[in-house]
Coordinates of C-alpha atoms and ligand atoms in Angstrom, one line a residue:
X1 CA -18.4 -23.0 -1.2
X2 CA -20.2 -19.9 -2.4
X3 CA -21.1 -19.9 -6.1
X4 CA -19.0 -17.4 -8.0
X5 CA -21.8 -16.9 -10.5
X6 CA -24.3 -15.5 -8.1
X7 CA -25.8 -12.3 -9.5
X8 CA -24.4 -10.2 -6.6
X9 CA -20.8 -11.3 -7.3
X10 CA -21.4 -10.8 -11.0
X11 CA -22.5 -7.2 -10.5
X12 CA -19.5 -6.6 -8.3
X13 CA -17.3 -7.8 -11.2
X14 CA -19.1 -5.1 -13.2
X15 CA -21.1 -7.4 -15.4
X16 CA -24.3 -5.9 -16.9
X17 CA -27.4 -7.9 -15.7
X18 CA -31.1 -7.8 -16.7
X19 CA -32.3 -7.7 -13.1
X20 CA -30.1 -6.1 -10.5
X21 CA -29.2 -8.1 -7.3
X22 CA -31.0 -6.7 -4.3
X23 CA -30.0 -6.3 -0.6
X24 CA -30.7 -3.5 1.9
X25 CA -28.4 -1.8 4.4
X26 CA -29.6 -2.7 7.9
X27 CA -31.9 -5.4 6.4
X28 CA -32.0 -7.2 9.8
X29 CA -33.4 -4.9 12.5
X30 CA -36.1 -3.5 14.6
X31 CA -38.6 -3.0 11.7
X32 CA -39.0 -6.8 11.7
X33 CA -41.3 -8.4 14.3
X34 CA -39.1 -11.5 14.2
X35 CA -36.1 -9.4 15.1
X36 CA -37.9 -7.7 18.0
X37 CA -39.0 -11.0 19.4
X38 CA -35.3 -12.1 19.7
X39 CA -34.0 -8.7 20.7
X40 CA -36.3 -8.5 23.8
X41 CA -34.4 -11.4 25.4
X42 CA -31.3 -9.2 25.7
X43 CA -30.8 -6.0 27.7
X44 CA -27.6 -4.9 26.0
X45 CA -27.5 -5.2 22.2
X46 CA -23.8 -6.2 22.2
X47 CA -24.5 -9.2 24.4
X48 CA -26.8 -10.3 21.6
X49 CA -24.0 -9.8 19.0
X50 CA -21.8 -12.0 21.2
X51 CA -24.0 -15.0 20.6
X52 CA -23.1 -16.5 17.2
X53 CA -26.2 -18.7 17.0
X54 CA -28.5 -15.7 17.6
X55 CA -26.5 -13.6 15.0
X56 CA -27.0 -16.4 12.5
X57 CA -30.8 -16.5 13.1
X58 CA -31.0 -12.7 12.8
X59 CA -29.0 -12.5 9.6
X60 CA -31.2 -15.1 8.0
X61 CA -34.5 -13.4 8.9
X62 CA -34.5 -10.9 6.0
X63 CA -33.2 -13.5 3.5
X64 CA -36.2 -15.8 4.4
X65 CA -38.7 -12.9 4.5
X66 CA -37.7 -11.2 1.2
X67 CA -35.6 -13.6 -0.8
X68 CA -32.7 -11.2 -1.1
X69 CA -29.5 -11.7 -3.2
X70 CA -27.0 -11.0 -0.4
X71 CA -26.8 -11.5 3.3
X72 CA -24.9 -9.3 5.7
X73 CA -23.2 -10.4 8.9
X74 CA -25.3 -9.6 12.0
X75 CA -23.0 -7.6 14.2
X76 CA -22.0 -4.0 14.7
X77 CA -19.2 -1.6 13.7
X78 CA -18.5 -0.8 17.4
X79 CA -17.1 -4.3 18.2
X80 CA -13.6 -3.0 17.6
X81 CA -13.7 0.0 20.1
X82 CA -15.3 -2.5 22.6
X83 CA -12.4 -4.9 22.0
X84 CA -10.0 -2.0 22.7
X85 CA -11.5 -1.7 26.2
X86 CA -13.7 1.4 25.6
X87 CA -16.8 -0.4 27.1
X88 CA -19.5 0.0 24.5
X89 CA -23.1 -0.4 25.7
X90 CA -26.3 -0.1 23.8
X91 CA -29.1 0.5 26.2
X92 CA -32.8 0.4 25.1
X93 CA -33.9 3.7 23.5
X94 CA -30.4 5.1 23.5
X95 CA -27.7 4.8 20.9
X96 CA -24.3 3.5 21.8
X97 CA -22.7 4.8 25.0
X98 CA -19.0 4.4 25.8
X99 CA -18.0 3.8 29.4
X100 CA -14.3 4.7 28.7
X101 CA -14.2 7.1 25.7
X102 CA -11.0 8.7 24.4
X103 CA -10.9 12.0 26.3
X104 CA -7.2 12.9 26.0
X105 CA -4.0 12.3 24.2
X106 CA -3.0 10.1 27.2
X107 CA -6.0 7.8 26.5
X108 CA -4.7 7.2 23.0
X109 CA -1.2 6.3 24.3
X110 CA -2.7 4.0 26.9
X111 CA -4.8 2.0 24.4
X112 CA -3.9 -1.7 24.4
X113 CA -2.7 -3.6 21.3
X114 CA -5.7 -4.7 19.3
X115 CA -6.1 -8.5 19.7
X116 CA -8.3 -9.9 16.8
X117 CA -9.0 -13.0 18.9
X118 CA -11.1 -10.8 21.3
X119 CA -13.7 -10.8 18.4
X120 CA -13.8 -14.5 17.8
X121 CA -17.6 -14.3 18.5
X122 CA -17.9 -12.3 15.3
X123 CA -15.9 -14.8 13.2
X124 CA -18.0 -17.7 14.6
X125 CA -21.1 -15.8 13.6
X126 CA -19.7 -15.5 10.1
X127 CA -19.0 -19.2 9.9
X128 CA -22.5 -20.1 11.2
X129 CA -24.2 -17.7 8.7
X130 CA -22.1 -18.9 5.8
X131 CA -23.1 -22.5 6.6
X132 CA -26.8 -21.7 6.9
X133 CA -27.0 -19.7 3.7
X134 CA -27.7 -21.3 0.3
X135 CA -24.5 -21.3 -1.8
X136 CA -25.8 -18.8 -4.3
X137 CA -26.2 -16.1 -1.6
X138 CA -22.9 -14.3 -0.8
X139 CA -22.2 -13.1 2.7
X140 CA -21.0 -9.6 3.4
X141 CA -18.6 -9.0 6.2
X142 CA -18.1 -5.4 7.4
X143 CA -16.4 -2.8 9.5
X144 CA -16.7 0.9 10.2
X145 CA -14.1 3.2 8.6
X146 CA -11.3 4.2 10.9
X147 CA -12.6 7.7 11.0
X148 CA -16.2 6.7 11.9
X149 CA -14.9 4.4 14.7
X150 CA -12.6 7.2 16.0
X151 CA -15.5 9.7 16.0
X152 CA -17.7 7.4 18.2
X153 CA -14.8 6.5 20.4
X154 CA -13.9 10.2 21.1
X155 CA -17.4 11.5 21.3
X156 CA -18.4 8.6 23.5
X157 CA -21.9 8.5 22.0
X158 CA -23.8 9.4 19.0
X159 CA -24.2 13.1 18.3
X160 CA -25.6 15.5 15.7
X161 CA -22.4 17.5 15.2
X162 CA -19.6 15.5 17.0
X163 CA -18.4 18.8 18.3
X164 CA -16.0 17.3 20.9
X165 CA -14.4 15.0 18.2
X166 CA -13.8 17.9 15.9
X167 CA -12.2 19.9 18.7
X168 CA -10.1 16.8 19.7
X169 CA -8.6 16.3 16.3
X170 CA -7.5 19.9 16.0
X171 CA -6.0 20.1 19.5
X172 CA -4.4 16.6 19.4
X173 CA -3.7 16.2 15.7
X174 CA -0.7 13.8 16.3
X175 CA -2.6 11.5 18.6
X176 CA -5.7 11.5 16.3
X177 CA -3.5 10.1 13.6
X178 CA -1.9 7.6 15.9
X179 CA -5.4 6.4 16.9
X180 CA -6.6 6.3 13.2
X181 CA -3.5 4.2 12.3
X182 CA -4.2 1.8 15.1
X183 CA -7.9 1.5 14.0
X184 CA -6.8 0.9 10.4
X185 CA -4.6 -2.0 11.4
X186 CA -7.4 -3.3 13.7
X187 CA -9.9 -3.1 10.8
X188 CA -7.6 -5.0 8.5
X189 CA -7.0 -7.9 11.0
X190 CA -10.7 -8.0 11.8
X191 CA -11.8 -8.2 8.1
X192 CA -9.1 -10.7 7.3
X193 CA -10.5 -13.0 10.1
X194 CA -14.1 -12.5 8.8
X195 CA -12.9 -13.5 5.3
X196 CA -11.1 -16.6 6.7
X197 CA -14.3 -17.5 8.5
X198 CA -16.4 -17.3 5.3
X199 CA -17.2 -13.7 4.3
X200 CA -17.4 -13.4 0.5
X201 CA -17.5 -9.6 0.2
X202 CA -16.5 -6.7 2.5
X203 CA -18.4 -3.4 3.1
X204 CA -16.7 -0.5 4.9
X205 CA -19.2 2.0 6.5
X206 CA -18.0 5.6 6.6
X207 CA -21.1 6.7 8.4
X208 CA -19.6 10.0 9.6
X209 CA -18.0 11.0 6.4
X210 CA -20.3 14.0 6.4
X211 CA -18.6 15.6 9.4
X212 CA -15.5 16.7 7.5
X213 CA -14.8 19.2 4.7
X214 CA -12.9 18.1 1.7
X215 CA -9.4 18.7 3.0
X216 CA -10.1 17.1 6.4
X217 CA -11.9 14.2 4.7
X218 CA -8.7 13.3 2.8
X219 CA -6.6 13.8 5.9
X220 CA -8.7 12.0 8.5
X221 CA -10.8 9.5 6.6
X222 CA -10.0 8.8 3.0
X223 CA -6.3 8.3 3.5
X224 CA -7.0 5.6 6.1
X225 CA -9.7 3.9 3.9
X226 CA -7.1 3.8 1.1
X227 CA -4.6 2.3 3.4
X228 CA -7.1 -0.3 4.7
X229 CA -8.1 -1.3 1.1
X230 CA -4.5 -1.5 0.1
X231 CA -3.8 -3.9 3.0
X232 CA -6.7 -6.0 1.9
X233 CA -5.6 -6.0 -1.7
X234 CA -2.0 -6.9 -0.8
X235 CA -2.9 -9.9 1.4
X236 CA -3.1 -13.3 -0.1
X237 CA -6.2 -14.2 1.8
X238 CA -8.2 -11.1 1.1
X239 CA -7.0 -9.8 -2.3
X240 CA -9.8 -11.3 -4.3
X241 CA -12.6 -10.2 -2.0
X242 CA -14.7 -7.4 -3.5
X243 CA -14.8 -4.2 -1.3
X244 CA -17.8 -1.9 -1.1
X245 CA -17.4 1.6 0.3
X246 CA -20.4 3.5 1.8
X247 CA -19.9 7.1 2.7
X248 CA -22.7 9.1 4.3
X249 CA -23.4 12.3 2.5
X250 CA -19.9 13.2 1.5
X251 CA -19.6 16.8 0.4
X252 CA -17.5 16.1 -2.7
X253 CA -18.2 14.4 -6.1
X254 CA -18.5 10.6 -6.1
X255 CA -15.7 10.5 -8.7
X256 CA -13.2 11.2 -5.9
X257 CA -14.4 8.1 -4.0
X258 CA -13.0 5.9 -6.8
X259 CA -9.5 6.8 -5.6
X260 CA -10.2 4.7 -2.5
X261 CA -9.5 1.5 -4.4
X262 CA -12.9 0.1 -3.6
X263 CA -14.5 -2.2 -6.2
X264 CA -18.0 -0.8 -5.6
X265 CA -19.4 2.5 -4.2
X266 CA -22.5 2.4 -2.1
X267 CA -24.3 5.7 -2.8
X268 CA -26.0 7.9 -0.2
X269 CA -29.6 8.7 -1.1
X270 CA -28.8 12.4 -1.7
X271 CA -26.2 11.6 -4.3
X272 CA -27.3 12.5 -7.8
X273 CA -26.0 13.8 -11.2
X274 CA -23.4 11.0 -11.3
X275 CA -20.7 11.0 -14.0
X276 CA -21.7 7.4 -15.0
X277 CA -19.3 7.3 -18.0
X278 CA -16.4 8.0 -15.7
X279 CA -17.6 5.7 -12.9
X280 CA -18.4 2.8 -15.2
X281 CA -14.7 2.4 -16.1
X282 CA -13.8 2.1 -12.4
X283 CA -16.4 0.8 -10.0
X284 CA -19.7 -1.1 -9.6
X285 CA -22.4 1.0 -8.0
X286 CA -24.9 0.2 -5.2
X287 CA -27.9 2.3 -4.2
X288 CA -29.6 4.6 -3.6
X289 CA -33.3 4.8 -2.9
X290 CA -34.1 7.2 0.0
X291 CA -35.2 4.8 2.8
X292 CA -37.9 7.4 3.8
X293 CA -39.7 6.5 0.5
X294 CA -40.5 3.2 2.2
X295 CA -42.8 5.2 4.6
X296 CA -44.9 6.3 1.6
X297 CA -47.7 4.5 -0.3
X298 CA -47.1 1.9 -3.0
X299 CA -47.7 4.4 -5.8
X300 CA -44.9 6.7 -4.6
X301 CA -42.5 3.7 -4.0
X302 CA -43.3 2.6 -7.6
X303 CA -42.5 6.0 -9.1
X304 CA -39.3 6.5 -7.2
X305 CA -38.0 3.0 -7.9
X306 CA -38.6 3.5 -11.6
X307 CA -36.6 6.7 -11.5
X308 CA -33.6 4.9 -10.0
X309 CA -33.8 1.9 -12.3
X310 CA -33.9 4.2 -15.3
X311 CA -30.7 6.0 -14.2
X312 CA -28.8 2.7 -13.7
X313 CA -30.5 0.7 -16.5
X314 CA -27.3 0.3 -18.6
X315 CA -24.7 0.6 -15.9
X316 CA -22.3 -2.3 -15.9
X317 CA -22.3 -3.6 -12.3
X318 CA -25.4 -2.2 -10.6
X319 CA -26.8 -3.4 -7.3
X320 CA -30.1 -2.2 -5.9
X321 CA -29.9 -0.9 -2.4
X322 CA -31.1 1.9 -0.2
X323 CA -29.1 5.2 0.2
X324 CA -28.8 4.4 3.9
X325 CA -30.1 1.9 6.4
X326 CA -33.7 0.8 6.9
X327 CA -35.2 2.6 9.9
X328 CA -37.4 1.0 12.6
X329 CA -40.5 2.8 11.5
X330 CA -40.6 1.1 8.1
X331 CA -43.3 -1.5 7.4
X332 CA -41.8 -4.9 6.3
X333 CA -44.7 -5.2 3.8
X334 CA -43.2 -2.3 1.9
X335 CA -39.8 -4.0 1.8
X336 CA -41.4 -7.0 0.3
X337 CA -43.3 -4.9 -2.2
X338 CA -40.2 -3.1 -3.2
X339 CA -38.2 -6.3 -3.7
X340 CA -40.9 -7.9 -5.9
X341 CA -41.4 -4.6 -7.8
X342 CA -37.7 -4.4 -8.8
X343 CA -37.8 -8.0 -10.1
X344 CA -41.0 -7.4 -12.0
X345 CA -39.8 -4.2 -13.9
Ligands
CP3_1 O1 -28.7 -6.2 8.7 C1 -27.8 -5.5 9.2 O2 -27.3 -4.5 8.5 C2 -27.5 -5.7 10.6 C3 -26.1 -5.6 11.0 C4 -25.7 -4.2 11.3 C5 -26.0 -3.5 12.5 N1 -25.4 -2.3 12.5 C6 -27.0 -4.0 13.5 C7 -27.6 -3.0 14.5 C8 -24.8 -3.3 10.6 C9 -24.2 -3.6 9.2 C10 -24.6 -2.2 11.4 C11 -23.7 -1.1 11.0 C12 -23.6 0.1 11.8 N2 -23.7 0.2 13.2 C13 -23.4 1.4 11.3 C14 -23.1 1.7 9.9 C15 -24.4 1.8 9.1 C16 -25.1 3.1 9.2 O3 -26.2 3.1 9.6 O4 -24.5 4.2 8.8 C17 -23.4 2.3 12.4 C18 -23.1 3.8 12.3 C19 -23.5 1.5 13.6 C20 -23.5 2.0 15.0 C21 -24.8 1.8 15.7 N3 -25.4 0.6 15.9 C22 -25.7 2.8 16.1 C23 -25.5 4.3 16.0 C24 -26.8 2.2 16.7 C25 -27.9 2.8 17.4 C26 -28.9 3.5 16.5 C27 -29.8 2.4 15.9 O5 -29.9 2.4 14.7 O6 -30.4 1.7 16.7 C28 -26.6 0.8 16.5 C29 -27.5 -0.3 17.0 C30 -27.8 -1.4 16.0 N4 -26.9 -2.0 15.2 C31 -29.1 -2.0 15.9 C32 -28.9 -3.0 14.9 C33 -30.0 -4.0 14.5 C34 -30.3 -1.7 16.7 C35 -30.1 -2.1 18.1 C36 -31.3 -2.5 18.9 O7 -32.0 -3.4 18.5 O8 -31.4 -2.0 20.0

């Protein structure tokens, strides 16, 4: 059983703490030599994700190296499109590539029913990681937001501007909504299985929130995130599980994000001038050091961390994190330095 008084869960309950809990988005990954040693045994990244013992080893690497306060499932957000038959591949040096992307309205109609049992390798990884972790370290399960999953599935790969996706949702508005609805239901079942398998907290990654203007964001992304969180909060098995929402560089004020129903907002690094009085009534906050600062020298890291800690010093329910994921070019020594620095201030 996970201890309910771990500092990460306390912060998610909006308790004010002397030292914030610390974890990092993409804390397991290529910047770690231990990760690269395991990774090179697999050609396709998803094949590695399909091995629950390897996922367990990888999730524990940053916990062991940096003594963090939360662990995140080792997997990927693109497992759902893969389970829907879209054929996701991650080849070395490339991002994700879909063998069968959604190219037309017909492709949406022909999608199979989502079968959550297709992803039993993920739930097994959750159970393995939960068993291997100390009881005071909560495990975060996760999924991509319906919009972010739709964007990859339609574009068929990563892209700067997702031009094809933007065109698709204008020309095929109805089918876009049918697809988003299907992804929302899939995300719910997927997260519910992760919770049953041992996840203590859920994070939803809206990594392509920045593609949409305010009106389209409500229509294509936020409305489905709201629906997903509502499903989680109305289900007897998931209703007490804290939900964290990360949105990448949304164009609107963070106050709007509180309407999602999430318990905690994970702030992108560019977010500033927060209305902390308003937010403190509603949500815990997580963030938001620019990961690029970890490429700088220790003096710069020190200065930037102090700025962030000063902003959130009195916030009830603050979790230290980065404003986006750790990149492969970051030196693990700086991650160690950062973690120890926060605890020493
Ligand atoms: O500690 C962890 O966070 C590991 C678990 C994790 C991964 N991906 C492993 C991964 C998590 C939580 C994710 C989330 C994820 N995946 C997101 C949301 C977070 C964000 O960054 O906004 C997104 C957009 C993806 C999709 C994805 N996965 C892309 C675009 C890529 C290729 C680009 C890249 O960063 O390599 C991946 C691959 C991926 N997912 C890797 C890892 C460790 C690297 C794969 C490799 O080693 O070849």
